[in-house]
PDB file of C-alpha atoms in Angstrom:
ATOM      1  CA  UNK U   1      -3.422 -16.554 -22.988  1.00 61.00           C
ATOM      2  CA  UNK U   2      -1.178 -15.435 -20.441  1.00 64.00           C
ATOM      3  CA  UNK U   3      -2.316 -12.219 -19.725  1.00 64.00           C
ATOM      4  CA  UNK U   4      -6.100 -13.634 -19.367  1.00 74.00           C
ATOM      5  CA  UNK U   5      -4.474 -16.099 -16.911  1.00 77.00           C
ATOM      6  CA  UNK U   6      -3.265 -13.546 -14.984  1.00 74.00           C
ATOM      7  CA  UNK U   7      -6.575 -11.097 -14.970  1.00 79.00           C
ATOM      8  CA  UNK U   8      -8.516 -13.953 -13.571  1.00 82.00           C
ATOM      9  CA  UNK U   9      -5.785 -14.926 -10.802  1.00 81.00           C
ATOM     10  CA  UNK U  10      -6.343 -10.799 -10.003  1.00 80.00           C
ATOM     11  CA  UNK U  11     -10.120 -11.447 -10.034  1.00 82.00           C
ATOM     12  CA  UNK U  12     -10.169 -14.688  -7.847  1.00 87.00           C
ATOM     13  CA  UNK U  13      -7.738 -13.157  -5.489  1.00 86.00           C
ATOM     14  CA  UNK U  14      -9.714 -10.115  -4.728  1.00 85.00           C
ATOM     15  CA  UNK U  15     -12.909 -12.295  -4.111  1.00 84.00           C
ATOM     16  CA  UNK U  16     -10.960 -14.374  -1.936  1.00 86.00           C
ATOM     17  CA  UNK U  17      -9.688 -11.171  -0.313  1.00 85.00           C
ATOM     18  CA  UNK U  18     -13.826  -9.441   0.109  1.00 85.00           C
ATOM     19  CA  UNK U  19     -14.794 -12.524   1.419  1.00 85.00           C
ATOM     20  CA  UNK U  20     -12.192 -13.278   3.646  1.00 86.00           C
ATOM     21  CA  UNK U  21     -13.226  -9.730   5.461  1.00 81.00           C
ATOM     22  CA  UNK U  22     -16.445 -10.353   5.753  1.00 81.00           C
ATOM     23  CA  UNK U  23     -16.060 -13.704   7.551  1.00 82.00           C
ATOM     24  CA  UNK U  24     -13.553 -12.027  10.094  1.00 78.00           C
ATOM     25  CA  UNK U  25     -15.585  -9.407  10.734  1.00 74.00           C
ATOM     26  CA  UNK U  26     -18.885 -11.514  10.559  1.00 74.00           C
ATOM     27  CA  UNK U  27     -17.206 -13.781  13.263  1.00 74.00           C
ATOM     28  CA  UNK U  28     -15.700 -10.992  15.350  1.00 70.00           C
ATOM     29  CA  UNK U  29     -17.403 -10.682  19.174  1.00 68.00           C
ATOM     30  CA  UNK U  30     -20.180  -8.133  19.019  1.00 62.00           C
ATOM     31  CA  UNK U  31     -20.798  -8.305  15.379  1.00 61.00           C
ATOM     32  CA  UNK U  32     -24.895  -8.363  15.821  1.00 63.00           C
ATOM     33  CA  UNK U  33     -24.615  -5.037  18.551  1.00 60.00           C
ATOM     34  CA  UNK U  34     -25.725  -1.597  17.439  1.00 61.00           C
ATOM     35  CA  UNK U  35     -25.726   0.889  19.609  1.00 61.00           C
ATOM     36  CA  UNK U  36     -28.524   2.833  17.919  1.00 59.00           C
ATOM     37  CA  UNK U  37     -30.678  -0.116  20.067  1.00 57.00           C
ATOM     38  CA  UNK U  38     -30.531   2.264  23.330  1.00 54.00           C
ATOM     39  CA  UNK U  39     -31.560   5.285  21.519  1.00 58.00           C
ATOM     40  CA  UNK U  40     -34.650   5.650  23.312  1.00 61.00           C
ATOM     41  CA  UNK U  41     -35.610   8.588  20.953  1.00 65.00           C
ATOM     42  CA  UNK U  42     -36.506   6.105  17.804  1.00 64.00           C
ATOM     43  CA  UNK U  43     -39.412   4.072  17.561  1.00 61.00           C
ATOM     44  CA  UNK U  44     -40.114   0.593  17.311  1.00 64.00           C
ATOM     45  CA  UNK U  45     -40.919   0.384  13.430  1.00 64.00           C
ATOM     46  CA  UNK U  46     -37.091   1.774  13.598  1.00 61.00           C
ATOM     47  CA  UNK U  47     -35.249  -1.241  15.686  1.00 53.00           C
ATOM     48  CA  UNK U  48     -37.608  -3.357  13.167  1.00 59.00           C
ATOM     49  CA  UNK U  49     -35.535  -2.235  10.490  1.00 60.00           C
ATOM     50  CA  UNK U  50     -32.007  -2.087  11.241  1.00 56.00           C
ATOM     51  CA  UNK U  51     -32.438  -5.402  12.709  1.00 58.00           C
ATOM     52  CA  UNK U  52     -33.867  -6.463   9.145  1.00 61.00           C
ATOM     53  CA  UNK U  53     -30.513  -5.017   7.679  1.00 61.00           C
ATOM     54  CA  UNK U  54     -28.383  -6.830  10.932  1.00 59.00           C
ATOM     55  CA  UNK U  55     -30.552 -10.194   9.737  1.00 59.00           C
ATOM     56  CA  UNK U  56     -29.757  -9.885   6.040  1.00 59.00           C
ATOM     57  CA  UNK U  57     -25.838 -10.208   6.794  1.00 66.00           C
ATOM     58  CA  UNK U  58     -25.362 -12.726   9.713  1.00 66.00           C
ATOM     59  CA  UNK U  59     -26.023 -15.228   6.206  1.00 73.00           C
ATOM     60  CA  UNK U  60     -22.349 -14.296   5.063  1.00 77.00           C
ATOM     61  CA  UNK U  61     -22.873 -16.681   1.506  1.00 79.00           C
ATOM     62  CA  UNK U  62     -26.081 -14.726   1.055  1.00 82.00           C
ATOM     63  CA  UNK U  63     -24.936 -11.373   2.138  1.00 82.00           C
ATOM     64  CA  UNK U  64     -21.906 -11.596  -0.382  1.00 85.00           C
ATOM     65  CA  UNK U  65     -23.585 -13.048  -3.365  1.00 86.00           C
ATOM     66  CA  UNK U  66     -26.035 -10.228  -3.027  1.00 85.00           C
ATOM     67  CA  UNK U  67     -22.884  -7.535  -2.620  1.00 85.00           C
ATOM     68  CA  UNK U  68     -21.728  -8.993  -5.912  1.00 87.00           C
ATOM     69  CA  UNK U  69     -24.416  -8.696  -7.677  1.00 88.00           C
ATOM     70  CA  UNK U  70     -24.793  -5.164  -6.772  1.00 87.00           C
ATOM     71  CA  UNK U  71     -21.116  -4.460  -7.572  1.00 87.00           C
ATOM     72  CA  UNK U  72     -21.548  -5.613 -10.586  1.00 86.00           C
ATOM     73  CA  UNK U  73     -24.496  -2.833 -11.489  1.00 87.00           C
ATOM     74  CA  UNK U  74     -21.963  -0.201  -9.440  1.00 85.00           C
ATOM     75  CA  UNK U  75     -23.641  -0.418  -6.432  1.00 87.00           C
ATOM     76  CA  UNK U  76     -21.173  -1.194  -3.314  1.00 88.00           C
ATOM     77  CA  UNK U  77     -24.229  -0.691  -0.669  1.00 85.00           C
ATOM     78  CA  UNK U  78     -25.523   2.011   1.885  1.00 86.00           C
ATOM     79  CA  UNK U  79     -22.754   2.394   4.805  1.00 87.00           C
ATOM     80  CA  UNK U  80     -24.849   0.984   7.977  1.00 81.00           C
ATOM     81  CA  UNK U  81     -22.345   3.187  10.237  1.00 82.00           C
ATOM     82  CA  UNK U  82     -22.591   6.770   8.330  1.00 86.00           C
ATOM     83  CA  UNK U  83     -26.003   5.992   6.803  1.00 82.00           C
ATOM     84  CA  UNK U  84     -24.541   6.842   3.275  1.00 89.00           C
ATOM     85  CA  UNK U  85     -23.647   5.245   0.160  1.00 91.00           C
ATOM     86  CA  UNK U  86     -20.850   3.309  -0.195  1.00 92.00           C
ATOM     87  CA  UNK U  87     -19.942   5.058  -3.203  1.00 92.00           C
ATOM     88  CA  UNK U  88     -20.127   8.668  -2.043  1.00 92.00           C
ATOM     89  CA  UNK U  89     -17.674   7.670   1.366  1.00 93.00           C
ATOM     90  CA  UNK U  90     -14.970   5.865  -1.324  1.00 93.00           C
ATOM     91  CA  UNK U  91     -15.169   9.303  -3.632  1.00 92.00           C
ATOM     92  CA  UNK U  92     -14.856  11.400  -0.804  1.00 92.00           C
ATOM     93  CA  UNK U  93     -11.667   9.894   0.881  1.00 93.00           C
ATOM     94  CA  UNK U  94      -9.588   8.147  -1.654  1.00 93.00           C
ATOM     95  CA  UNK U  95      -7.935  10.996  -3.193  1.00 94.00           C
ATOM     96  CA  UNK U  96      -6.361  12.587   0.205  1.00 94.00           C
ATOM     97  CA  UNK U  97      -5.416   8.875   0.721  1.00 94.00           C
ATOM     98  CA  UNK U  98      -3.970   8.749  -2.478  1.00 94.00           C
ATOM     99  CA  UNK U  99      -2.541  12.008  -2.568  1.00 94.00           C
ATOM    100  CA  UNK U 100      -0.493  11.115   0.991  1.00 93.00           C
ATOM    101  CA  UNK U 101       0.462   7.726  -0.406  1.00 94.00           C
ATOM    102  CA  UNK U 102       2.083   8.696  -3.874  1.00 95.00           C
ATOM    103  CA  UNK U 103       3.779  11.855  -2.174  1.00 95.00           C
ATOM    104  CA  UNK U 104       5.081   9.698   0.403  1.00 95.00           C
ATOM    105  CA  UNK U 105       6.407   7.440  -2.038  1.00 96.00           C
ATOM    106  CA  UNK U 106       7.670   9.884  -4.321  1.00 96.00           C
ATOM    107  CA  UNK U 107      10.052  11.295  -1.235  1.00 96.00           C
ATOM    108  CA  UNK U 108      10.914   7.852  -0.222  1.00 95.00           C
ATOM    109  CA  UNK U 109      12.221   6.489  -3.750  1.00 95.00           C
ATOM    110  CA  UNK U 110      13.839  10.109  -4.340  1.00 95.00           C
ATOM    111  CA  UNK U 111      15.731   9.967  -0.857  1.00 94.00           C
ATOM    112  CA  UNK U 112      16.575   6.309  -0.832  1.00 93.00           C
ATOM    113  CA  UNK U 113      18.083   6.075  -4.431  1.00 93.00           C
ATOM    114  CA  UNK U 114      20.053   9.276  -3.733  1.00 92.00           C
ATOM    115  CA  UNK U 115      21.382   7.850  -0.536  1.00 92.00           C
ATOM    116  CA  UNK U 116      21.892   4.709  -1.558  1.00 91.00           C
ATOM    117  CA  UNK U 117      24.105   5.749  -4.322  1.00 90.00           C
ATOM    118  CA  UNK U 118      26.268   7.915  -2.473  1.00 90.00           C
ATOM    119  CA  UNK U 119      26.724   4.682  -0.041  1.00 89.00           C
ATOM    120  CA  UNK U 120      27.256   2.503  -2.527  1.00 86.00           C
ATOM    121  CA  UNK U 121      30.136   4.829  -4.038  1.00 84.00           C
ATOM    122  CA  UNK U 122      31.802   5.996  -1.132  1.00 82.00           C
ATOM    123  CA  UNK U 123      35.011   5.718  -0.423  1.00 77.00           C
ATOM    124  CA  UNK U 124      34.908   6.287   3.143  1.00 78.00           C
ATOM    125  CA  UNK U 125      32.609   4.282   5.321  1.00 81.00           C
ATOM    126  CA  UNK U 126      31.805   6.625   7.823  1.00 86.00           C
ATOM    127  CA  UNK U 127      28.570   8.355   5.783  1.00 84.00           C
ATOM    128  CA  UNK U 128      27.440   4.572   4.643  1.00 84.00           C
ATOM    129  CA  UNK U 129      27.180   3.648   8.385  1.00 89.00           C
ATOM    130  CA  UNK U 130      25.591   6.731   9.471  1.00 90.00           C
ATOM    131  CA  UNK U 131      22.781   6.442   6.587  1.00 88.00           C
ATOM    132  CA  UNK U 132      22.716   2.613   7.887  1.00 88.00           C
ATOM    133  CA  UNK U 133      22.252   3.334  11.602  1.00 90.00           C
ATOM    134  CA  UNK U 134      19.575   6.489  10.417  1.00 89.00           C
ATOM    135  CA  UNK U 135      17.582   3.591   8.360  1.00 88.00           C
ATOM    136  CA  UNK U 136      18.058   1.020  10.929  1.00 89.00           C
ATOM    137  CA  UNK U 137      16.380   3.278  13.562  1.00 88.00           C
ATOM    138  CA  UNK U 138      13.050   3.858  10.980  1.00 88.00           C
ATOM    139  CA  UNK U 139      12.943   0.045  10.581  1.00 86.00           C
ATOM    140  CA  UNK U 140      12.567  -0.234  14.457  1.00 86.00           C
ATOM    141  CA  UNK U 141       9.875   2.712  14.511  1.00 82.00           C
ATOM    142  CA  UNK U 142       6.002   1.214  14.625  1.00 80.00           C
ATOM    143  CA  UNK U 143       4.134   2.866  12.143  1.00 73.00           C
ATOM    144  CA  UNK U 144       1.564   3.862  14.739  1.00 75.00           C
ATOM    145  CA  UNK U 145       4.446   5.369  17.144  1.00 81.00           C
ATOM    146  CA  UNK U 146       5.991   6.861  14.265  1.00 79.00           C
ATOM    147  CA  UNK U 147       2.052   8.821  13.926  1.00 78.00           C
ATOM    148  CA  UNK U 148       2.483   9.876  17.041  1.00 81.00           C
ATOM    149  CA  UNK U 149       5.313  11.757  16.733  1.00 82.00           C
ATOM    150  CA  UNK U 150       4.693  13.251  13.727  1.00 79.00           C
ATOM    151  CA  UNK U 151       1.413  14.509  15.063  1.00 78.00           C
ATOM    152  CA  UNK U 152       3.674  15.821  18.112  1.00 81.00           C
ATOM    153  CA  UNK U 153       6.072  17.816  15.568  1.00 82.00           C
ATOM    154  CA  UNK U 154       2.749  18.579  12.985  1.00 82.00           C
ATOM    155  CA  UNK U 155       4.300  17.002  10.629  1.00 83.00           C
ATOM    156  CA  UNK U 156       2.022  16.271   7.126  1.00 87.00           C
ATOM    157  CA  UNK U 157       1.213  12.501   7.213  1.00 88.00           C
ATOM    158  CA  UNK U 158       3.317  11.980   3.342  1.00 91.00           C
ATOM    159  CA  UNK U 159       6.458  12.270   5.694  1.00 91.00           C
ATOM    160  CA  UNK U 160       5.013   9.420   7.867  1.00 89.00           C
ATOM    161  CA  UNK U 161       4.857   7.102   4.741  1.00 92.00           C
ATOM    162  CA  UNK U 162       8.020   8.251   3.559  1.00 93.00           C
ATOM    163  CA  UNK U 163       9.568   7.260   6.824  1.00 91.00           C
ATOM    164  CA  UNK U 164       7.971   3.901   6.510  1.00 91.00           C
ATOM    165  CA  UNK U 165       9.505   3.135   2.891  1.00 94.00           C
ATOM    166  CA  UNK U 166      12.694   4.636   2.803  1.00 94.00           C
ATOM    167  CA  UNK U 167      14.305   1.742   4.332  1.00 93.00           C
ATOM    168  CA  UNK U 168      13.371  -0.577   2.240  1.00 94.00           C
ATOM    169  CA  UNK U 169      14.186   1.402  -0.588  1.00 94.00           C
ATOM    170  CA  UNK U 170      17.263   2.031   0.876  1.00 94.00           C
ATOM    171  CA  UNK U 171      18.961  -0.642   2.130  1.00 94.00           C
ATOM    172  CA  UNK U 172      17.601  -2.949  -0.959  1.00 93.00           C
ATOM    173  CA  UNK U 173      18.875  -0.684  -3.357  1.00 93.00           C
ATOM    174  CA  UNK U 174      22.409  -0.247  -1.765  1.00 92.00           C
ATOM    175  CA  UNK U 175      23.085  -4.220  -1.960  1.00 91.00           C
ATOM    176  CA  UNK U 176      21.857  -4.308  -5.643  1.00 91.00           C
ATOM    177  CA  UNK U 177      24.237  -0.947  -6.451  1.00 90.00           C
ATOM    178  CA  UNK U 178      27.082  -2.492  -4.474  1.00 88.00           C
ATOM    179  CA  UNK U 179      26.671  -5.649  -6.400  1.00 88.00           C
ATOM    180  CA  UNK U 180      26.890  -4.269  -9.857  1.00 86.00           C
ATOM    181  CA  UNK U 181      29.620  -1.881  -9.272  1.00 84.00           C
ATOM    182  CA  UNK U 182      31.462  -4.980  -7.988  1.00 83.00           C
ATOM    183  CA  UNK U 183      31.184  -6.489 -11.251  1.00 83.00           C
ATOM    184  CA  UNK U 184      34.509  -6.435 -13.637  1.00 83.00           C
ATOM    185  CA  UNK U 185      33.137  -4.649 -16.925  1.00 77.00           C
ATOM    186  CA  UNK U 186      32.855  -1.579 -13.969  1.00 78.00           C
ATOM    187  CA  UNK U 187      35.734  -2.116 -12.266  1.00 78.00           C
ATOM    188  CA  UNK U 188      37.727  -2.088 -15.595  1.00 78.00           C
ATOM    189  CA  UNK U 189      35.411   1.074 -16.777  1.00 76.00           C
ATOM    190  CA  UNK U 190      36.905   2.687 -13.503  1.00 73.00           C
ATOM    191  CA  UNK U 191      40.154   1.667 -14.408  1.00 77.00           C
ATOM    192  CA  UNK U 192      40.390   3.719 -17.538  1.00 74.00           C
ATOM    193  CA  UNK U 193      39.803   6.677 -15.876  1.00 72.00           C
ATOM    194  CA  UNK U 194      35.661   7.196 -16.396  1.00 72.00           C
ATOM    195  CA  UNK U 195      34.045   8.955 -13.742  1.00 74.00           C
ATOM    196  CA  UNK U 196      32.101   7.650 -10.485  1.00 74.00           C
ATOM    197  CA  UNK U 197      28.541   9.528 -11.887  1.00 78.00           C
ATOM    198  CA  UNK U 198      29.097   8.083 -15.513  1.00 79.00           C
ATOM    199  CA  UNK U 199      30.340   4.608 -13.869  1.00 79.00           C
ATOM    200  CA  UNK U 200      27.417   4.358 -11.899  1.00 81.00           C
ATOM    201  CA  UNK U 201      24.120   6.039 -14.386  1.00 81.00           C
ATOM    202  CA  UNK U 202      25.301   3.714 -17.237  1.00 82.00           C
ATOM    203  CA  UNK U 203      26.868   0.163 -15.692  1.00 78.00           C
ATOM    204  CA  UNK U 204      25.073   0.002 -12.459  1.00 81.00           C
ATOM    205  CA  UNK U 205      21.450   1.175 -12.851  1.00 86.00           C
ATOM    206  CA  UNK U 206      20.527  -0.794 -15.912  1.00 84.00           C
ATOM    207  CA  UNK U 207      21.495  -3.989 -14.630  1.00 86.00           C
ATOM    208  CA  UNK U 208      19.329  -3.707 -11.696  1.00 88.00           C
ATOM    209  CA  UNK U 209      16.256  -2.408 -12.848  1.00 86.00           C
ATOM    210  CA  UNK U 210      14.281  -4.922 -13.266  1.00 87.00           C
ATOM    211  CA  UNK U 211      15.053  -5.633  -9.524  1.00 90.00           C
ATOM    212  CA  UNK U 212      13.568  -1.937  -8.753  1.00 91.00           C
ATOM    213  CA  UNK U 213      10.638  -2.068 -10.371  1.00 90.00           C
ATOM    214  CA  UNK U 214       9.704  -5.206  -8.503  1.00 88.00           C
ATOM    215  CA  UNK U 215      10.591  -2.946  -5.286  1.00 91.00           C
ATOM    216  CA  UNK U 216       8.344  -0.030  -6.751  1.00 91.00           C
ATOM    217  CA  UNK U 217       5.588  -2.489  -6.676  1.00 89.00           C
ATOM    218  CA  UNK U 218       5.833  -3.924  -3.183  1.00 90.00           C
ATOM    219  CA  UNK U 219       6.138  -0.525  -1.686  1.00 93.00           C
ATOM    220  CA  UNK U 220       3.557   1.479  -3.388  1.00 92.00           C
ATOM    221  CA  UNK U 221       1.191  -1.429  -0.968  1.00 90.00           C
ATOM    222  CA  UNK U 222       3.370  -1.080   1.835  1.00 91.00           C
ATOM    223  CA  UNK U 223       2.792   3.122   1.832  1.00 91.00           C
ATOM    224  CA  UNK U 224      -0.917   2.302   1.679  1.00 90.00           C
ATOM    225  CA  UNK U 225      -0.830   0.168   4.694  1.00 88.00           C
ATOM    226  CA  UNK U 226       1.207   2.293   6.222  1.00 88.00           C
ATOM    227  CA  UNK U 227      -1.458   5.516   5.423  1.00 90.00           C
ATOM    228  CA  UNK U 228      -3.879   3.401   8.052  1.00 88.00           C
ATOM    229  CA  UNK U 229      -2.549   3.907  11.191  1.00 86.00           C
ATOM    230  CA  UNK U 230      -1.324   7.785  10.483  1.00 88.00           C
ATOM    231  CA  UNK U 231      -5.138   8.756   9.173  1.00 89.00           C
ATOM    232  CA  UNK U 232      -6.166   7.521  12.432  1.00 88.00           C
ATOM    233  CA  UNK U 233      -4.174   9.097  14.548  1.00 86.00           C
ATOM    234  CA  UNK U 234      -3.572  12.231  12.677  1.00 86.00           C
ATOM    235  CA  UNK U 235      -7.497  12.291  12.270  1.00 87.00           C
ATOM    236  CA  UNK U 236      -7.571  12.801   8.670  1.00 90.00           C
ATOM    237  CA  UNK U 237     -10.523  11.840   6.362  1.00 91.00           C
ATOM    238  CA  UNK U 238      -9.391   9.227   4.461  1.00 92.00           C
ATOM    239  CA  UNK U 239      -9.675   5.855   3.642  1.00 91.00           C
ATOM    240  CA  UNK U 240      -7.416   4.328   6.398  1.00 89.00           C
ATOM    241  CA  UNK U 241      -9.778   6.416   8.838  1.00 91.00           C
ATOM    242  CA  UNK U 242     -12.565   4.624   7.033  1.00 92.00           C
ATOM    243  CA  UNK U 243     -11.717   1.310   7.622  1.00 89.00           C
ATOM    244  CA  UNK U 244     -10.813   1.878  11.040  1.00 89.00           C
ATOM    245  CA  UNK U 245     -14.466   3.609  11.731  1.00 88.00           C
ATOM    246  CA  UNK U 246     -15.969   0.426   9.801  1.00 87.00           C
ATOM    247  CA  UNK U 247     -14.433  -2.010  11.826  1.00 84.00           C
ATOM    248  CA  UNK U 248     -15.075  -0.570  15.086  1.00 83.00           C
ATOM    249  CA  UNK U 249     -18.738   0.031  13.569  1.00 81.00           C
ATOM    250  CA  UNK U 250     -18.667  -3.614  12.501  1.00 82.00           C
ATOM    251  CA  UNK U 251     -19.910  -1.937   8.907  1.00 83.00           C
ATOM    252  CA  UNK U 252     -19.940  -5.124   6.833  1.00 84.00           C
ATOM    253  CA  UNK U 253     -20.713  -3.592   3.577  1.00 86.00           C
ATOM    254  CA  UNK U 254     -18.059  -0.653   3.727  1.00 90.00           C
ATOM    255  CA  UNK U 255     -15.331  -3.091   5.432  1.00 88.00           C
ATOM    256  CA  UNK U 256     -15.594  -5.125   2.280  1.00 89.00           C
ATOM    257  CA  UNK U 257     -15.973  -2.457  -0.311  1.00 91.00           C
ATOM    258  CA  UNK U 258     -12.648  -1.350   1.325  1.00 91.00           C
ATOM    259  CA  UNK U 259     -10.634  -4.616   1.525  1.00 90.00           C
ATOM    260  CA  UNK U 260     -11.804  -4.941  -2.421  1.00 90.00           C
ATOM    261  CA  UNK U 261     -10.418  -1.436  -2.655  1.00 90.00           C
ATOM    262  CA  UNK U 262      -6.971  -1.803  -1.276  1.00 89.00           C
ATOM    263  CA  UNK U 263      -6.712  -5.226  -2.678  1.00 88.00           C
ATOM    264  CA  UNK U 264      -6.928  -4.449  -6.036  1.00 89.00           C
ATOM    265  CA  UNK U 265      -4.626  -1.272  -5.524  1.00 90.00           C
ATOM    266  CA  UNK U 266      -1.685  -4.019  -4.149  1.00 88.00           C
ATOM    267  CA  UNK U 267      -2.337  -6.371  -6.666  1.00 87.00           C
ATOM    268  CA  UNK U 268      -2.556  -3.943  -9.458  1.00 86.00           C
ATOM    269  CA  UNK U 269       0.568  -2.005  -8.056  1.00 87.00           C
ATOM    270  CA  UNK U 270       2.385  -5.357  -8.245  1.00 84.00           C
ATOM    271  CA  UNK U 271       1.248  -6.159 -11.686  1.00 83.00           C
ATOM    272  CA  UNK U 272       2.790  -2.933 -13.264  1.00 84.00           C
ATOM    273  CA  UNK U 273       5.904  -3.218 -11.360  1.00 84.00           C
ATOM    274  CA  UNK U 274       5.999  -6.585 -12.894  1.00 81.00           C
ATOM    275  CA  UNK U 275       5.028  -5.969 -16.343  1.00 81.00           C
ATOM    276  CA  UNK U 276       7.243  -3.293 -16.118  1.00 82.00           C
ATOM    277  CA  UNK U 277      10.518  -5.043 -15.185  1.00 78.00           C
ATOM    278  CA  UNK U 278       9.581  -7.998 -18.059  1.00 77.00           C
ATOM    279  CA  UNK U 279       9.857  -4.673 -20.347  1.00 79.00           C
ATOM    280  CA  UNK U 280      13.035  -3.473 -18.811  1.00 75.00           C
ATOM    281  CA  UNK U 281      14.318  -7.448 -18.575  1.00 69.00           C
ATOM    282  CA  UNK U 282      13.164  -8.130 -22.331  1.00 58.00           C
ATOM    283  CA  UNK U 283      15.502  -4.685 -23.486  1.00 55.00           C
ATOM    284  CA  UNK U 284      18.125  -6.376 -21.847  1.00 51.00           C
ATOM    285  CA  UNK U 285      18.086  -9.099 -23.747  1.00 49.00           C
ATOM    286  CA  UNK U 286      17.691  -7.462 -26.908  1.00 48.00           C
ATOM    287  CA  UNK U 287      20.512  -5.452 -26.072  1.00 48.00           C
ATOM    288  CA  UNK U 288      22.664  -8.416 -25.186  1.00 47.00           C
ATOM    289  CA  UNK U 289      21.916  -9.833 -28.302  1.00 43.00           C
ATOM    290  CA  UNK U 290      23.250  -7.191 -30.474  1.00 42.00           C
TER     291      UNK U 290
END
């Protein structure tokens, strides 16, 4: 009962989300413009029909009833910008997207856990306030400034979502380490002589993973967001380039296709990062129990 509770609060919020998009783009300022209108070279029977297709979606309830109906046979609609299916843009693009936004994440989590570990157990507070002032200074960064320079230094746009993350993963994780090994079952393990590395893998970790996975979730969506503004300026195909090229297009069928995309990548990022830290939180309890 639960877990169908949940899969339709997933399904409502993503047709919130499509349909949300649509109305800001159907209400942005030159949403009924096309610039193939001045190309003198077509003919009328031409202008005829694209503004047939321009008429078919200034009735937003209309225009999305029909996109579901379509999406539900597989269909997400012909791209009025590229002149292509929907379909054939989304398998094109999404896995150098994808590929940029799980490396990115992969260095993130694997540099902030590191650091935050060797913060959390040092003894001298020099290195924790130089790793604070380093993150500090890639909180401040835009993501779209941070593009820029990487496209300055040619550096691959995975580093760019990296950069993004690894604050959050760094400074979050340092207060939940720094919390457990506060804790007196550690201090006393320290105490007897155990070592920092054994201290930390076997008393600190477990308590906060739970915490972590939550974390995973929230900034698997945050690397995709973050992909946006680097595709664009780094010109690479992928889907952050796409959206930007729909919105500036005012591409109603591929803008929504794509907010239905990345929503249910966030939402479904978030749900295994939950279900996953009831697992680890439901071990815990068994454990605490024997």
């Amino acid at each position: 009962m639960v877990f169908a509770r949940r899969i339709s609060i997933l399904f409502v919020t993503l047709l919130l989300a499509g349909l949300g998009g649509a109305t800001l783009l159907r209400l942005a300022p030159g949403f009924s413009a096309d610039e193939r209108d001045l190309d003198s070279r077509l003919n009328a029977g031409s202008h005829e029909a694209f503004e047939a297709v321009r008429a078919g979606e200034r009735n937003l309830g209309r225009f999305y009833l029909l996109y579901l109906s379509r999406l539900a046979r597989g269909d997400l609609g012909t791209s009025r910008l590229f002149s292509r299916p929907v379909v054939e843009l989304l398998r094109e693009r999404l896995p150098l997207t994808m590929g940029t936004v799980l490396a990115g994440f992969a260095m993130a989590w694997t540099a902030g856990l590191a650091l935050s570990a060797v913060s959390a157990m040092a003894r001298n507070q020099a290195l924790p306030f130089a790793l604070g002032g380093f993150g500090s200074a890639l909180l401040c960064v835009p993501s779209a400034l941070m593009a820029v320079l990487f496209y300055r230094m040619d550096v691959p746009a995975s580093a760019g979502v990296a950069a993004v993350i690894f604050p959050k993963v760094f400074f979050y994780s340092k207060r939940l380490f720094r919390a457990s090994l506060a804790k007196p079952h550690v201090l006393t393990a320290r105490a007897k002589g155990l070592g920092d590395v054994r201290v930390f893998i076997w008393h600190a970790v477990p308590p906060v993973a739970e915490e972590l996975f939550s974390l995973a979730g929230v900034t698997l969506a945050l690397g995709l967001s973050a992909a946006i503004p680097l595709e664009v300026i780094l010109d690479l195909p992928g889907i952050g380039q796409l959206a930007w090229k729909a919105a500036l297009g005012r591409d109603l069928s591929l803008l929504v296709s794509l907010t239905l995309l990345i929503g249910a990548f966030t939402l479904t990022a978030n749900a295994l990062a939950d279900a996953l830290a009831h697992a680890t939180r439901g071990a815990g309890s068994n454990d605490d129990s024997r």
